[in-house]
Coordinates of C-alpha atoms in Angstrom, one line a residue:
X715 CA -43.3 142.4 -158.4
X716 CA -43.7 139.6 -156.2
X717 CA -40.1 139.0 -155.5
X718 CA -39.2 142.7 -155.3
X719 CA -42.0 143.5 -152.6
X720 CA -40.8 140.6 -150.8
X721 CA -36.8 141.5 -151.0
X722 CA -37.9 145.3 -150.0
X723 CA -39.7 144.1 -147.0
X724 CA -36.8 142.0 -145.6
X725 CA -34.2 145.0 -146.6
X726 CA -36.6 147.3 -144.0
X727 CA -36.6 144.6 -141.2
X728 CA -32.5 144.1 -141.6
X729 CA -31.8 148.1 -141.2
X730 CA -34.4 148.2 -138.5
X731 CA -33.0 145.3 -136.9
X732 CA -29.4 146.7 -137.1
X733 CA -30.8 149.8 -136.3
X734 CA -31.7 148.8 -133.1
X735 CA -28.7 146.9 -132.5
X736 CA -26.6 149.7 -133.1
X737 CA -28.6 151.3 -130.2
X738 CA -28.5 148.8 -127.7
X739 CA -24.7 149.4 -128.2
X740 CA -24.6 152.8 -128.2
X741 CA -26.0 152.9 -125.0
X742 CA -24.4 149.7 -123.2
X743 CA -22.1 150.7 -120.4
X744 CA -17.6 149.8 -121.5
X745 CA -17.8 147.6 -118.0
X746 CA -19.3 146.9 -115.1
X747 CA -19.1 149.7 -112.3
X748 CA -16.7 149.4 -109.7
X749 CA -18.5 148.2 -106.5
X750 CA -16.7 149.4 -103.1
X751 CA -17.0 148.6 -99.8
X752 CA -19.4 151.0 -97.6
X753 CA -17.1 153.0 -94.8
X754 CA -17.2 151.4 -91.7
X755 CA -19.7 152.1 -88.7
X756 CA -18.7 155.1 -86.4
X757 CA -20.3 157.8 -84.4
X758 CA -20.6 160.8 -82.1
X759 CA -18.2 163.6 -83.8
X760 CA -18.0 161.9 -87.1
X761 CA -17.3 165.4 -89.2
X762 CA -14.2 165.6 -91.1
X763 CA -12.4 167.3 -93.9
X764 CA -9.0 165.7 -94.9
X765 CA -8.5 163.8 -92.0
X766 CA -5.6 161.9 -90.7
X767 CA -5.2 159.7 -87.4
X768 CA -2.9 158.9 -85.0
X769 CA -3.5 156.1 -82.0
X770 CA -1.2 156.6 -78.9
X771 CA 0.4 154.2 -76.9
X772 CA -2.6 154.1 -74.3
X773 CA -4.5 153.0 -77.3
X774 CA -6.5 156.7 -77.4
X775 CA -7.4 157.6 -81.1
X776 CA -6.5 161.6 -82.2
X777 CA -7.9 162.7 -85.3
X778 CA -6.8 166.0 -86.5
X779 CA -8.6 167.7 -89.6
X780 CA -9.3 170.9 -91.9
X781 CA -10.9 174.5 -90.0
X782 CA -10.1 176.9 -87.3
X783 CA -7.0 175.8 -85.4
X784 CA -7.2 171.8 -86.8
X785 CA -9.7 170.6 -85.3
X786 CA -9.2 167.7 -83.4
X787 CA -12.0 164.7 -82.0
X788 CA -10.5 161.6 -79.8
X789 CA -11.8 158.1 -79.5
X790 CA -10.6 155.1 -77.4
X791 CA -11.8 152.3 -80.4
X792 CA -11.9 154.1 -83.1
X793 CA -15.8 153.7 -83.4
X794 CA -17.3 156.3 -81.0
X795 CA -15.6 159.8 -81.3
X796 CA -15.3 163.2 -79.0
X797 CA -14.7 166.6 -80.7
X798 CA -12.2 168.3 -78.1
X799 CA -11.1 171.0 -79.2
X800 CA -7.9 173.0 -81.7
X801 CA -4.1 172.4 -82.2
X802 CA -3.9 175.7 -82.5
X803 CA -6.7 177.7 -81.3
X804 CA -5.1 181.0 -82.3
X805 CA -4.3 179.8 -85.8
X806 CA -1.1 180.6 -87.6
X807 CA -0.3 183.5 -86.0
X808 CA 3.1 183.8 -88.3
X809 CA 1.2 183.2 -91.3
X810 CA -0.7 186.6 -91.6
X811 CA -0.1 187.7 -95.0
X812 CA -1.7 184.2 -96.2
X813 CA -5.7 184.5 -96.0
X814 CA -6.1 181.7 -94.7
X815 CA -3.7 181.6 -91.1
X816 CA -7.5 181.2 -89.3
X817 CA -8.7 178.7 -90.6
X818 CA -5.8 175.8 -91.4
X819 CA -5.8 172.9 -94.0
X820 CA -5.3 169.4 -94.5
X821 CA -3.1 168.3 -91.1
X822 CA -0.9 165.3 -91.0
X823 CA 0.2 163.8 -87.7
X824 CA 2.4 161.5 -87.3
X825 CA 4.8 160.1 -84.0
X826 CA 8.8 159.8 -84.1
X827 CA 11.4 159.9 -81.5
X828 CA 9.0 160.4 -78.4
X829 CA 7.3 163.6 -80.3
X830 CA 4.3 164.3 -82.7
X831 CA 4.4 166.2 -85.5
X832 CA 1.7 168.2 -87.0
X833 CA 2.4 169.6 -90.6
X834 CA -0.9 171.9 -91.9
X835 CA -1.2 174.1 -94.5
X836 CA -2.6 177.8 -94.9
X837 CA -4.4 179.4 -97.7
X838 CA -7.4 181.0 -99.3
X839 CA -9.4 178.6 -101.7
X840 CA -8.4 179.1 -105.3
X841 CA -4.8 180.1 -104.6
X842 CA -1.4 179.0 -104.6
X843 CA -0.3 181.9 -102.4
X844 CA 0.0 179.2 -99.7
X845 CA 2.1 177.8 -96.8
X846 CA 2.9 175.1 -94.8
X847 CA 3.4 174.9 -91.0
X848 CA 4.9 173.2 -88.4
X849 CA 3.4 172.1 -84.7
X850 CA 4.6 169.7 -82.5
X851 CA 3.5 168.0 -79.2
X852 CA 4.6 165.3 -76.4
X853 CA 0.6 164.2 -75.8
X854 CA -1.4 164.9 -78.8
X855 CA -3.6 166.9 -77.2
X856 CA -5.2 169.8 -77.2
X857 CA -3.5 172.6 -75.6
X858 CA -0.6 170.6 -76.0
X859 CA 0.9 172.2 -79.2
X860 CA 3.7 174.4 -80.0
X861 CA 4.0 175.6 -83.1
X862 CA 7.3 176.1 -85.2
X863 CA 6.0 178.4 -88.2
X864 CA 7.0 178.2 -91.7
X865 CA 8.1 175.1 -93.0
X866 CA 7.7 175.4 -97.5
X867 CA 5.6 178.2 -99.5
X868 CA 4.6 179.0 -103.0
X869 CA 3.6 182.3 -104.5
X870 CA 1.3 183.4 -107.2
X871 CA 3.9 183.7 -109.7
X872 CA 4.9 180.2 -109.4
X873 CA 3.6 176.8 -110.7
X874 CA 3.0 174.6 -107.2
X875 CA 0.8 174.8 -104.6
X876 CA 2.3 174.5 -101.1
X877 CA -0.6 172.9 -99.7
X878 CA -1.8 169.1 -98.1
X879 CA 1.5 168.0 -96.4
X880 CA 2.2 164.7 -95.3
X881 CA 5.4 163.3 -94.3
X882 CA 6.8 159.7 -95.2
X883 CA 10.2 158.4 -93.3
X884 CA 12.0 155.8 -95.6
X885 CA 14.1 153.0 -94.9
X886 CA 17.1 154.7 -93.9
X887 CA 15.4 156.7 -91.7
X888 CA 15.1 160.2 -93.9
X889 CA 12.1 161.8 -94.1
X890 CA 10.1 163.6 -96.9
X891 CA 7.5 166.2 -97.3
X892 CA 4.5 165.4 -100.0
X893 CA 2.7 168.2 -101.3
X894 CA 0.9 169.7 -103.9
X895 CA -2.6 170.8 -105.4
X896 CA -3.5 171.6 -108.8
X897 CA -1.1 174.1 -110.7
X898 CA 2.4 171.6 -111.7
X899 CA 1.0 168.5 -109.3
X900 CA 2.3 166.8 -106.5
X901 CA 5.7 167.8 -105.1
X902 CA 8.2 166.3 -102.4
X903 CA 11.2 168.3 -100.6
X904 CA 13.8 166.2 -98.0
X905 CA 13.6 167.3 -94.0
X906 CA 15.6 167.5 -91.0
X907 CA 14.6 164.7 -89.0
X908 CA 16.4 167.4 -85.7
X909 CA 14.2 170.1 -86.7
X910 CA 11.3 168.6 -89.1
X911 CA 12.3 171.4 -92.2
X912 CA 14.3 171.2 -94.8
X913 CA 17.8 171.2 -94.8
X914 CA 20.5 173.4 -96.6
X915 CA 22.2 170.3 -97.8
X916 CA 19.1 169.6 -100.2
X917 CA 16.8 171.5 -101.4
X918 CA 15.8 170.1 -104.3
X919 CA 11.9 170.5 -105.2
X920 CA 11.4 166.6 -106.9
X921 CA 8.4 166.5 -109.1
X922 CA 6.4 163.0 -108.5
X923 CA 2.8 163.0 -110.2
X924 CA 0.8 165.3 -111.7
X925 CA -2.2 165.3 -114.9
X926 CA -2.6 167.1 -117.5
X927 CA -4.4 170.5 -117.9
X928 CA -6.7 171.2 -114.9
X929 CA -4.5 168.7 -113.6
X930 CA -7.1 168.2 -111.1
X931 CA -4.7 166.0 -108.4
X932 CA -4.1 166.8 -104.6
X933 CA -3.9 165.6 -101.2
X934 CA -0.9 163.5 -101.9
X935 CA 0.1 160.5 -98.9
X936 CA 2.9 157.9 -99.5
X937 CA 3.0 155.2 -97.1
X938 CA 5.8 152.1 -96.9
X939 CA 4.5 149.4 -97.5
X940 CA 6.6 145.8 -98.7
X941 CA 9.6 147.5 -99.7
X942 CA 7.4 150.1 -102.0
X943 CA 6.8 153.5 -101.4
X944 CA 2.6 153.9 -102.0
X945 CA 1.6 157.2 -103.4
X946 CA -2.1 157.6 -102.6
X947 CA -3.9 161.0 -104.5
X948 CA -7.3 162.7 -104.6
X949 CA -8.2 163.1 -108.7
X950 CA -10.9 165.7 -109.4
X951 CA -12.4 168.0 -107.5
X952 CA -13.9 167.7 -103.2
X953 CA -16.0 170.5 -101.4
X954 CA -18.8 170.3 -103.8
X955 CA -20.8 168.8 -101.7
X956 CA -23.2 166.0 -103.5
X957 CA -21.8 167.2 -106.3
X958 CA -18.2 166.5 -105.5
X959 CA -16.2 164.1 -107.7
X960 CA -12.8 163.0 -105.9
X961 CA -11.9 159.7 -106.1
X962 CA -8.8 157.9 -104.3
X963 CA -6.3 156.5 -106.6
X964 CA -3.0 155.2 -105.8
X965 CA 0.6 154.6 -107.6
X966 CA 4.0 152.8 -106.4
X967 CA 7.7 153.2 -106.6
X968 CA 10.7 152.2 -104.8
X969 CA 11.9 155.5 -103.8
X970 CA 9.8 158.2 -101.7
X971 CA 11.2 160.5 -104.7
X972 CA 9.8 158.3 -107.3
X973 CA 9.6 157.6 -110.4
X974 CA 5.8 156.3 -109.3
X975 CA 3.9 153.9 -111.7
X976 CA 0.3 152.7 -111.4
X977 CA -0.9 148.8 -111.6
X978 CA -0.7 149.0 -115.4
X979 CA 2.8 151.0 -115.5
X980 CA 1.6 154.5 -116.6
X981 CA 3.9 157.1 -114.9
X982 CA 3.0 158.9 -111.7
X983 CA 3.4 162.1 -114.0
X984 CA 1.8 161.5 -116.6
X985 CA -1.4 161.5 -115.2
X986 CA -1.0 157.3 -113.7
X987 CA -3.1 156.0 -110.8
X988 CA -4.8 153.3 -110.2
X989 CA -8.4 153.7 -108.7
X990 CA -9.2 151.9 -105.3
X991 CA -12.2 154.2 -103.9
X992 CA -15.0 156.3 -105.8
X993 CA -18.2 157.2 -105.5
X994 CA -20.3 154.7 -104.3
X995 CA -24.1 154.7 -102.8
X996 CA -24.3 157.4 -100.2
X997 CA -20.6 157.5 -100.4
X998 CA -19.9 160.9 -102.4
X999 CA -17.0 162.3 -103.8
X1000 CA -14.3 160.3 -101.1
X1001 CA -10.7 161.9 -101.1
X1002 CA -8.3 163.9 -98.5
X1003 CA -6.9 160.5 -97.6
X1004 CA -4.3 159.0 -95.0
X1005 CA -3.4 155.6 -94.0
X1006 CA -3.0 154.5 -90.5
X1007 CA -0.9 151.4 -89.4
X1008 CA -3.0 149.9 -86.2
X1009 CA -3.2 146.7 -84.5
X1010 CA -6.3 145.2 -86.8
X1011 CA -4.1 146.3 -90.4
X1012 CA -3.9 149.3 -92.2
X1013 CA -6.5 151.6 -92.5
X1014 CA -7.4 154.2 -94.9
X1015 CA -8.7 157.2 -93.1
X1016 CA -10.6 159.5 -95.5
X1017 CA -13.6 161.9 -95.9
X1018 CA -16.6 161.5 -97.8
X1019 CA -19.9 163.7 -99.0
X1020 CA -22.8 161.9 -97.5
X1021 CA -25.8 161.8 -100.1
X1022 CA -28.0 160.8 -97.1
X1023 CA -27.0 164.0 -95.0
X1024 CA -27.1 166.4 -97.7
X1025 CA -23.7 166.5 -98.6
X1026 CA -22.1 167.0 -95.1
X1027 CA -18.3 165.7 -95.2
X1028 CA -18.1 163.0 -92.8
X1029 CA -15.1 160.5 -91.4
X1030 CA -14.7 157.4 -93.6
X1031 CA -12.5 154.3 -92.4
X1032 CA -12.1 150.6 -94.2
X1033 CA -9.0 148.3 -94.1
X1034 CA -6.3 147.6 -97.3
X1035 CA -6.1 144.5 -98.1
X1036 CA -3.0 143.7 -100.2
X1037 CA -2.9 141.4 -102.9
X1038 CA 0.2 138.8 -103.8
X1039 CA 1.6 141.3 -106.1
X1040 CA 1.2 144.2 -103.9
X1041 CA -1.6 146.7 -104.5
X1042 CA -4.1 147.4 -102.4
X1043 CA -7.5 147.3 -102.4
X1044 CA -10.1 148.9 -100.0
X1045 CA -12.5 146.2 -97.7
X1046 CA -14.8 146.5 -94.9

């Protein structure tokens, strides 16, 4: 009796002890979280929504983002910013049977051969009945803009959204179009560097990453980088406020048209991408990125929810750093 009581009593303190165990583990975090680097230390005008930058040659700052006309704010070091007015006050005046033409999307600006070039996009939220536009400029400024209309569309019947250009010139000098939310991912079409559309001698639409069903991937950028072509993405889903979940991640290839692979070689379109920036602190939801090439590095130009402002998008800037075999990570 002795022996069996004794034997029972260790039996109960072995099953609670695993017991126990088996909770601790249940309950233990895979890994440690990522820890990122807060954005850096601006003011004045610091709203934004898919933002992207462009410094002159005087050294003035022009950053260009999402509602009415693109909004545009100005800074001379990229630390205290001026809102100053719309690219195109008027909207899309061509772009009338799209919901959006008022209120245009996700600019990219960028400078070749003595002009800038302003590639937006206009739609209603949900929909891939969308269109992308074409502005140019010899200052940047606003007032300044002339706008060339129709560039790419998609329709409802189709499975791409013609939304959140960007365009990348390569090594010889061609340039692309990036594109693409939700629906069949991120696409790419070749331009006219003459008239900044596409031309009749290609008009191929190249597929270049997308995830499976919601396939929840937009606001495509590729940027050259050390003989690589750097495809940066927004995975999940922005304008939620607090309760937004974007997150920047990034993939690599040596042609703009791919085939993109992330640090640990899982294709571009099949859902690869490698994370550099999530939420972090304050630092909600951060997506809608660019990258600008300026005199201190490269720096990723981005918007964030702030959880200290209620979930007002705001202007996020840090530097890439990029390790010896080429990725990039985000730093102060």
């Amino acid at each position: 009796m002795l022996v069996t009581s004794i034997l029972r009593r260790r039996t109960g303190v072995l099953l609670l002890a695993a017991l126990v165990l088996a909770m601790i583990t249940a309950f233990a975090p895979d890994a440690p979280a990522a820890t990122y680097p807060n954005p850096e230390t601006i003011s004045g005008a610091t709203y934004a929504h898919d933002p992207s930058m462009i410094r002159t040659a005087s050294g003035r700052y022009y950053l260009f983002y999402t509602g009415g006309g693109i909004r545009i704010s100005t800074s001379t070091d990229r630390v205290h910013w001026t809102a100053t007015g719309q690219a195109l006050p008027g909207g899309a005046t061509w772009a009338t049977a799209y919901k959006g033409w008022k209120d245009l999307w996700a600019p990219d600006v960028s400078f070749h051969n003595g002009v800038y070039w302003l590639y937006y996009a206009v739609s209603s939220f949900g929909s891939n009945h969308s269109a992308i536009g074409l502005a140019t400029s010899t200052t940047a400024a606003p007032g300044s803009w002339t706008d060339h209309g129709l560039v790419y569309s998609s329709q409802s019947s189709g499975d791409y959204n013609a939304i959140d250009p960007a365009l990348t010139v390569d090594a010889a000098g061609r340039w692309w179009l990036s594109f693409g939310s939700f629906w069949s991912g991120i696409k790419m079409i070749q331009l006219d560097p003459a008239t900044g559309k596409q031309p009749a001698s290609n008009t191929t639409r190249y597929g270049i990453a997308q995830r499976p069903s919601p396939d929840a991937i937009e606001g495509a950028y590729v940027y050259p980088h050390g003989g690589y072509y750097y495809l940066f993405t927004s995975f999940d889903y922005c304008c939620r406020g607090t309760n937004s979940t974007y997150r920047i991640m990034v993939a690599r290839a040596t042609s703009p048209t791919g085939p993109y692979v992330d640090e640990n070689g899982v294709s571009a379109t099949s859902g690869g991408g490698t994370q550099i920036l999530g939420t972090h602190g304050y630092v909600i939801g951060p997506g809608g990125q660019t990258v600008l090439h300026d005199n201190d590095g490269d720096v990723l130009v981005y918007h964030y929810y702030n959880g200290n402002q209620g979930g007002t998008a705001q202007l996020g800037l840090n530097h890439l750093s990029w390790s010896a075999n080429g990725w990039p990570t985000v730093v102060s």
